[in-house]
Coordinates of C-alpha atoms and ligand atoms in Angstrom, one line a residue:
M302 CA 15.4 -26.2 -58.4
I303 CA 12.9 -23.7 -57.2
V304 CA 10.3 -21.7 -59.0
V305 CA 9.9 -18.3 -57.5
M306 CA 6.4 -16.9 -58.1
K307 CA 5.9 -13.1 -58.7
N308 CA 4.7 -11.0 -55.8
G309 CA 0.9 -11.2 -56.0
A310 CA 0.8 -14.4 -58.1
T311 CA -2.6 -16.0 -57.8
K312 CA -3.4 -19.3 -56.2
V313 CA -4.5 -20.6 -59.6
Q314 CA -1.1 -19.7 -61.2
V315 CA 0.7 -21.5 -58.3
Q316 CA -1.6 -24.5 -58.8
D317 CA -0.9 -24.6 -62.6
V318 CA 2.9 -24.7 -61.9
V319 CA 2.4 -27.4 -59.4
K320 CA 0.3 -29.5 -61.8
V321 CA 2.9 -29.2 -64.6
L322 CA 5.6 -30.4 -62.3
K323 CA 3.6 -33.2 -60.9
D324 CA 2.5 -34.4 -64.3
K325 CA 6.2 -34.7 -65.1
G326 CA 6.6 -37.0 -62.0
L327 CA 8.5 -34.4 -59.9
G328 CA 8.0 -33.9 -56.2
V329 CA 6.7 -30.5 -55.2
H330 CA 6.9 -28.4 -52.0
V331 CA 5.0 -25.1 -51.9
S332 CA 6.0 -22.5 -49.4
E333 CA 3.7 -19.5 -49.1
G334 CA 5.8 -16.8 -47.7
E335 CA 4.7 -13.5 -46.4
E336 CA 5.7 -11.8 -49.6
Q337 CA 6.4 -14.5 -52.2
T338 CA 5.4 -18.0 -52.9
V339 CA 8.1 -20.4 -53.9
V340 CA 7.6 -23.8 -55.4
G341 CA 10.4 -26.3 -54.6
V342 CA 11.0 -29.0 -57.0
I343 CA 12.4 -32.4 -55.8
G344 CA 13.7 -34.9 -58.3
N345 CA 15.5 -34.9 -61.6
K346 CA 16.5 -31.3 -62.3
Q347 CA 16.9 -32.0 -66.0
K348 CA 13.2 -32.9 -66.2
A349 CA 12.2 -29.6 -64.6
L350 CA 14.4 -27.7 -67.0
E351 CA 12.6 -29.2 -70.0
L352 CA 9.4 -27.6 -68.8
P353 CA 8.4 -24.1 -70.1
L354 CA 8.1 -22.9 -66.5
D355 CA 9.6 -19.5 -66.8
S356 CA 7.1 -18.5 -69.4
M357 CA 4.1 -19.5 -67.3
P358 CA 1.9 -16.7 -65.9
G359 CA 2.9 -15.6 -62.4
V360 CA 6.4 -17.1 -62.6
E361 CA 9.2 -14.7 -61.8
K362 CA 12.2 -16.9 -62.2
M363 CA 13.8 -20.3 -61.7
V364 CA 16.6 -20.8 -59.3
S365 CA 18.9 -23.8 -59.2
V366 CA 19.5 -25.2 -55.7
S367 CA 22.8 -27.1 -55.6
N368 CA 22.7 -28.2 -51.9
P369 CA 21.6 -31.8 -51.4
F370 CA 19.1 -30.7 -48.7
K371 CA 15.9 -29.4 -50.2
L372 CA 13.1 -29.2 -47.6
A373 CA 15.6 -28.0 -45.0
N374 CA 16.8 -25.4 -47.4
R375 CA 16.0 -21.7 -46.9
A376 CA 15.6 -21.4 -50.7
F377 CA 12.6 -23.8 -50.5
H378 CA 11.1 -22.0 -47.5
P379 CA 12.3 -18.4 -47.2
D380 CA 10.5 -17.6 -43.9
N381 CA 11.8 -18.9 -40.6
T382 CA 10.1 -22.0 -39.4
V383 CA 8.6 -21.5 -35.9
V384 CA 8.1 -24.7 -34.0
Q385 CA 5.3 -24.5 -31.5
V386 CA 5.1 -26.6 -28.3
G387 CA 2.1 -25.7 -26.3
S388 CA 2.3 -22.0 -25.9
V389 CA 6.1 -21.9 -26.4
K390 CA 7.3 -20.8 -29.9
I391 CA 10.8 -21.8 -30.9
G392 CA 12.4 -19.7 -33.6
A393 CA 10.0 -16.7 -33.2
G394 CA 12.6 -14.2 -32.1
Q395 CA 12.9 -14.5 -28.3
P396 CA 15.3 -17.3 -27.1
T397 CA 13.7 -20.5 -25.8
V398 CA 15.4 -22.0 -22.7
M399 CA 15.2 -25.7 -22.0
A400 CA 16.8 -27.0 -18.8
G401 CA 16.9 -30.0 -16.6
P402 CA 19.1 -32.8 -15.4
C403 CA 21.0 -35.0 -17.8
S404 CA 19.1 -38.0 -16.3
V405 CA 15.8 -38.2 -14.6
E406 CA 16.8 -39.8 -11.2
S407 CA 13.6 -39.8 -9.1
R408 CA 10.1 -38.2 -9.0
D409 CA 11.2 -35.7 -6.4
Q410 CA 14.4 -34.7 -8.2
I411 CA 12.6 -34.0 -11.5
I412 CA 9.7 -32.1 -9.9
Q413 CA 12.2 -30.0 -7.8
V414 CA 14.1 -29.2 -11.0
A415 CA 11.0 -28.4 -13.0
Q416 CA 9.8 -26.0 -10.3
A417 CA 13.2 -24.2 -10.4
V418 CA 13.2 -24.0 -14.2
K419 CA 9.8 -22.5 -14.1
A420 CA 10.6 -20.1 -11.3
S421 CA 13.7 -18.8 -13.1
G422 CA 11.7 -18.2 -16.3
G423 CA 12.8 -21.3 -18.3
H424 CA 10.4 -22.6 -20.9
I425 CA 10.9 -26.3 -21.3
L426 CA 12.0 -29.1 -19.0
R427 CA 14.7 -31.6 -20.2
G428 CA 15.5 -35.0 -18.6
G429 CA 16.9 -38.2 -20.0
A430 CA 15.0 -41.4 -19.4
Y431 CA 16.9 -43.5 -22.0
K432 CA 20.6 -42.6 -21.8
P433 CA 23.2 -43.2 -24.5
R434 CA 26.2 -43.9 -22.3
S435 CA 29.7 -44.5 -23.5
S436 CA 30.0 -47.5 -21.1
P437 CA 27.5 -50.3 -20.8
Y438 CA 28.3 -50.4 -17.1
S439 CA 27.1 -46.8 -16.5
F440 CA 23.6 -45.9 -15.5
Q441 CA 21.4 -46.4 -18.6
G442 CA 18.4 -44.3 -17.5
L443 CA 15.1 -45.1 -15.7
G444 CA 13.3 -45.9 -18.9
E445 CA 9.5 -45.7 -18.8
E446 CA 9.6 -44.9 -15.1
G447 CA 11.6 -41.8 -15.9
L448 CA 9.1 -40.8 -18.6
K449 CA 6.3 -41.1 -16.0
Y450 CA 8.2 -38.8 -13.6
L451 CA 8.7 -36.3 -16.4
A452 CA 5.0 -36.3 -17.1
L453 CA 4.3 -35.7 -13.4
A454 CA 6.7 -32.8 -13.5
R455 CA 4.9 -31.3 -16.5
E456 CA 1.6 -31.7 -14.6
A457 CA 3.1 -29.9 -11.6
T458 CA 4.5 -27.0 -13.5
G459 CA 2.9 -26.8 -17.0
L460 CA 6.3 -27.0 -18.6
P461 CA 6.5 -29.0 -21.8
V462 CA 9.1 -31.8 -21.7
V463 CA 11.9 -33.0 -24.0
S464 CA 13.5 -36.4 -23.7
E465 CA 15.7 -38.6 -25.9
V466 CA 14.4 -41.5 -27.9
M467 CA 17.1 -44.0 -29.0
E468 CA 15.3 -46.6 -31.1
P469 CA 12.5 -46.7 -33.6
D470 CA 10.6 -49.3 -31.6
L471 CA 10.3 -46.8 -28.7
V472 CA 9.0 -43.9 -30.6
N473 CA 5.4 -44.6 -29.8
L474 CA 6.0 -45.2 -26.1
V475 CA 8.2 -42.1 -25.7
G476 CA 5.8 -40.1 -27.7
E477 CA 3.0 -40.9 -25.2
Y478 CA 4.9 -38.9 -22.6
V479 CA 7.1 -36.2 -24.2
D480 CA 6.3 -33.0 -26.0
I481 CA 9.6 -33.0 -28.0
F482 CA 11.6 -36.0 -29.1
Q483 CA 15.3 -35.5 -28.6
I484 CA 17.5 -37.3 -31.1
G485 CA 20.9 -37.6 -29.5
A486 CA 24.3 -36.8 -31.1
R487 CA 25.1 -40.5 -31.4
N488 CA 21.9 -41.2 -33.3
M489 CA 22.0 -38.2 -35.7
Q490 CA 22.6 -40.7 -38.5
N491 CA 20.3 -43.4 -37.3
Y492 CA 18.1 -43.2 -40.4
P493 CA 15.4 -45.7 -39.3
L494 CA 15.0 -43.6 -36.1
L495 CA 14.9 -40.4 -38.1
K496 CA 12.2 -41.8 -40.4
A497 CA 10.2 -43.1 -37.4
V498 CA 10.1 -39.7 -35.7
G499 CA 9.4 -38.1 -39.1
K500 CA 6.2 -40.1 -39.4
T501 CA 4.9 -38.3 -36.3
Q502 CA 4.0 -34.6 -36.1
K503 CA 5.7 -34.2 -32.7
P504 CA 8.6 -31.7 -32.6
V505 CA 12.1 -33.2 -33.0
L506 CA 15.2 -31.7 -31.4
L507 CA 17.9 -33.0 -33.6
K508 CA 21.4 -32.8 -32.1
R509 CA 24.4 -32.5 -34.3
G510 CA 26.5 -35.7 -34.5
L511 CA 29.9 -35.8 -32.7
S512 CA 31.8 -35.5 -36.0
A513 CA 29.1 -34.4 -38.4
T514 CA 29.5 -31.6 -40.9
I515 CA 26.7 -29.0 -41.1
E516 CA 25.7 -30.6 -44.4
E517 CA 25.4 -34.1 -42.9
W518 CA 23.3 -32.6 -40.0
L519 CA 21.0 -30.8 -42.4
M520 CA 20.6 -34.1 -44.4
S521 CA 19.5 -35.8 -41.2
A522 CA 16.9 -33.0 -40.8
E523 CA 15.9 -33.7 -44.4
Y524 CA 15.1 -37.3 -43.4
V525 CA 12.6 -36.1 -40.8
L526 CA 11.1 -33.5 -43.0
S527 CA 10.8 -35.8 -46.0
E528 CA 8.6 -38.2 -43.9
G529 CA 6.2 -35.3 -43.4
N530 CA 7.1 -33.9 -40.0
P531 CA 8.0 -30.2 -40.5
N532 CA 8.8 -29.6 -36.8
V533 CA 12.5 -29.9 -36.6
I534 CA 14.7 -27.9 -34.1
L535 CA 18.4 -28.2 -34.7
C536 CA 20.8 -28.3 -31.7
E537 CA 24.5 -27.6 -31.8
R538 CA 26.2 -29.5 -29.0
G539 CA 29.8 -29.3 -29.7
I540 CA 32.0 -31.4 -32.1
R541 CA 35.1 -33.4 -31.6
T542 CA 38.4 -31.6 -32.2
F543 CA 42.0 -32.1 -30.9
E544 CA 41.2 -29.9 -27.9
T545 CA 41.1 -31.7 -24.5
Y546 CA 40.5 -29.0 -22.0
T547 CA 36.9 -29.0 -23.0
R548 CA 34.7 -32.1 -23.6
N549 CA 33.9 -30.9 -27.1
T550 CA 34.4 -27.7 -29.1
L551 CA 31.2 -25.8 -29.3
D552 CA 30.9 -24.8 -32.9
L553 CA 29.1 -21.4 -32.7
N554 CA 29.9 -20.9 -36.3
A555 CA 27.1 -23.3 -36.9
V556 CA 24.5 -20.9 -35.7
P557 CA 24.8 -18.2 -38.4
V558 CA 25.7 -20.8 -41.0
V559 CA 22.6 -22.9 -40.3
Q560 CA 20.4 -19.7 -40.2
H561 CA 21.8 -18.8 -43.6
L562 CA 21.3 -22.2 -45.2
S563 CA 18.1 -23.3 -43.5
H564 CA 14.8 -22.0 -42.2
L565 CA 14.8 -24.3 -39.2
P566 CA 15.4 -23.0 -35.7
V567 CA 18.8 -23.7 -34.2
I568 CA 19.5 -23.9 -30.4
V569 CA 22.7 -24.5 -28.6
D570 CA 23.7 -27.0 -25.8
P571 CA 26.6 -25.4 -24.0
S572 CA 26.7 -28.2 -21.4
H573 CA 27.8 -31.0 -23.7
G574 CA 29.7 -28.4 -25.8
V575 CA 32.2 -27.6 -23.0
G576 CA 31.7 -30.4 -20.4
H577 CA 32.6 -28.2 -17.4
S578 CA 30.0 -26.2 -15.5
R579 CA 32.4 -23.3 -15.1
Y580 CA 32.4 -22.6 -18.8
V581 CA 28.6 -23.0 -19.4
N582 CA 27.6 -19.4 -18.6
A583 CA 30.0 -17.8 -21.0
M584 CA 29.0 -20.1 -23.8
S585 CA 25.3 -19.6 -23.2
R586 CA 25.8 -15.9 -23.4
A587 CA 27.9 -16.3 -26.6
A588 CA 25.3 -18.6 -28.2
I589 CA 22.5 -16.0 -27.6
A590 CA 24.7 -13.2 -28.8
A591 CA 25.4 -15.3 -32.0
G592 CA 21.7 -15.3 -32.6
A593 CA 20.7 -18.8 -31.5
D594 CA 17.0 -19.5 -31.1
G595 CA 17.5 -20.9 -27.6
L596 CA 19.5 -23.1 -25.3
I597 CA 19.3 -26.5 -23.7
V598 CA 21.2 -26.6 -20.5
E599 CA 21.9 -29.4 -17.9
I600 CA 21.1 -28.4 -14.3
H601 CA 20.9 -30.4 -11.1
P602 CA 20.0 -29.7 -7.4
N603 CA 23.3 -31.3 -6.4
P604 CA 25.7 -31.7 -9.3
T605 CA 28.3 -33.6 -7.4
E606 CA 25.7 -36.3 -6.7
A607 CA 24.3 -36.5 -10.3
W608 CA 24.0 -39.9 -11.8
S609 CA 25.3 -38.6 -15.2
D610 CA 27.1 -35.4 -16.4
G611 CA 27.3 -33.8 -13.0
A612 CA 30.6 -32.0 -14.0
Q613 CA 28.8 -30.0 -16.6
S614 CA 25.6 -29.3 -14.7
L615 CA 24.8 -26.0 -13.2
T616 CA 23.3 -25.7 -9.8
L617 CA 19.7 -24.3 -9.6
P618 CA 20.9 -20.9 -8.4
G619 CA 23.7 -21.1 -11.0
F620 CA 21.0 -21.6 -13.7
D621 CA 19.0 -18.7 -12.4
K622 CA 22.1 -16.4 -12.7
M623 CA 22.8 -17.7 -16.2
L624 CA 19.3 -17.0 -17.3
R625 CA 19.4 -13.4 -16.0
E626 CA 22.6 -12.9 -18.0
V627 CA 21.2 -14.4 -21.1
Q628 CA 18.1 -12.3 -20.8
Q629 CA 20.2 -9.2 -20.7
I630 CA 21.9 -10.2 -23.9
A631 CA 18.7 -11.0 -25.6
A632 CA 17.1 -7.7 -24.5
A633 CA 20.2 -5.8 -25.8
L634 CA 19.9 -7.6 -29.2
H635 CA 16.2 -6.9 -29.5
S636 CA 16.2 -3.3 -28.3
E637 CA 15.4 -0.8 -31.0
D638 CA 18.6 1.2 -30.7
N639 CA 20.7 -1.9 -31.0
S640 CA 18.9 -3.9 -33.7
I641 CA 21.3 -6.2 -35.5
D642 CA 21.3 -5.6 -39.3
E643 CA 20.6 -8.5 -41.6
E644 CA 23.8 -10.4 -42.3
V645 CA 25.7 -8.9 -45.2
D646 CA 28.2 -10.9 -47.2
Y647 CA 30.8 -8.1 -47.5
A648 CA 33.1 -10.2 -49.6
T649 CA 30.6 -10.3 -52.4
Q650 CA 29.7 -6.6 -52.0
R651 CA 33.0 -5.3 -53.2
Ligands
PEP33 C1 22.1 -35.4 -23.4 O1 21.4 -34.5 -23.8 O2 22.2 -35.8 -22.2 C2 23.0 -36.1 -24.3 C3 23.3 -37.4 -24.2 O3 23.4 -35.3 -25.3 P1 24.3 -35.6 -26.7 O4 23.4 -36.6 -27.5 O5 24.4 -34.3 -27.3 O6 25.6 -36.2 -26.3
MN34 MN1 24.0 -35.3 -20.6

């Protein structure tokens, strides 16, 4: 349930509504939008309906929210959430590009890649230090040593860094080094981990689970938000289907669907989405054309020698080319002559 306040409702009127709800034992989330304030109600809907809310001064209407996700719901927070990392704003209109190797392999490797990401115009450096590998015999990541190299690469270039945290006990340690926590696809439903990163204020890049529905994914975001961390960035990275020519099936449907359902920024990982470097450019362009708030792409100075995910990694010149193409698409979308109209649900317009 949400209480939509009238345009121009006063702060006191909003506070009165909040008080009435809290006195009834309900959770309250106030979102002050550019035009309107909405008061989201969390808890027993019946209790809220028993209150004389729609006759209170400043209240325009009550709207029932049927989705199980509340704080992640656009109804609770009509304006887009912008997640700020240093001077980088994710979800503010222009696409944010994160790039780097699947795994941090050495100090020199990550610094070389960071310099290339910066030179090409990328915004954030990625690199795995704790790797969720399908086989226990595969390289598991350099651990804290890898985090130290990432921090050195940030120092050398000024680029913020994103890296995966796999267990609640490592949240503090990883948090000392990274600017964004990555929650990997395999851990999307690791609820203790989601709660642990939710207790921090550091941005969280939440990847979609391998077989997760959009609703399950948004419920995982809800775990982070409900612990008090509003800085969630969603990441579509492909889902499992019957197709075998690609590693996963990149579900670009998710981009407009998430943007309709939620206020959280959504970026796309074409690398894990397709699994083969030759398809990465096309899907990066498609993601940006679909309106994604950014990309996270795997790149490597020598993909054939990469310690993980070399087959899907772009070379450094390949990344530069990809970025030029993506920038052209972003510029076309944002040019005044070509502005994209707000999505219209034509089916319900008839
Ligand atoms: C990765 O980013 O290297 C990774 C393991 O991604 P995912 O969790 O999407 O498989
Ligand atoms: Mn990878």
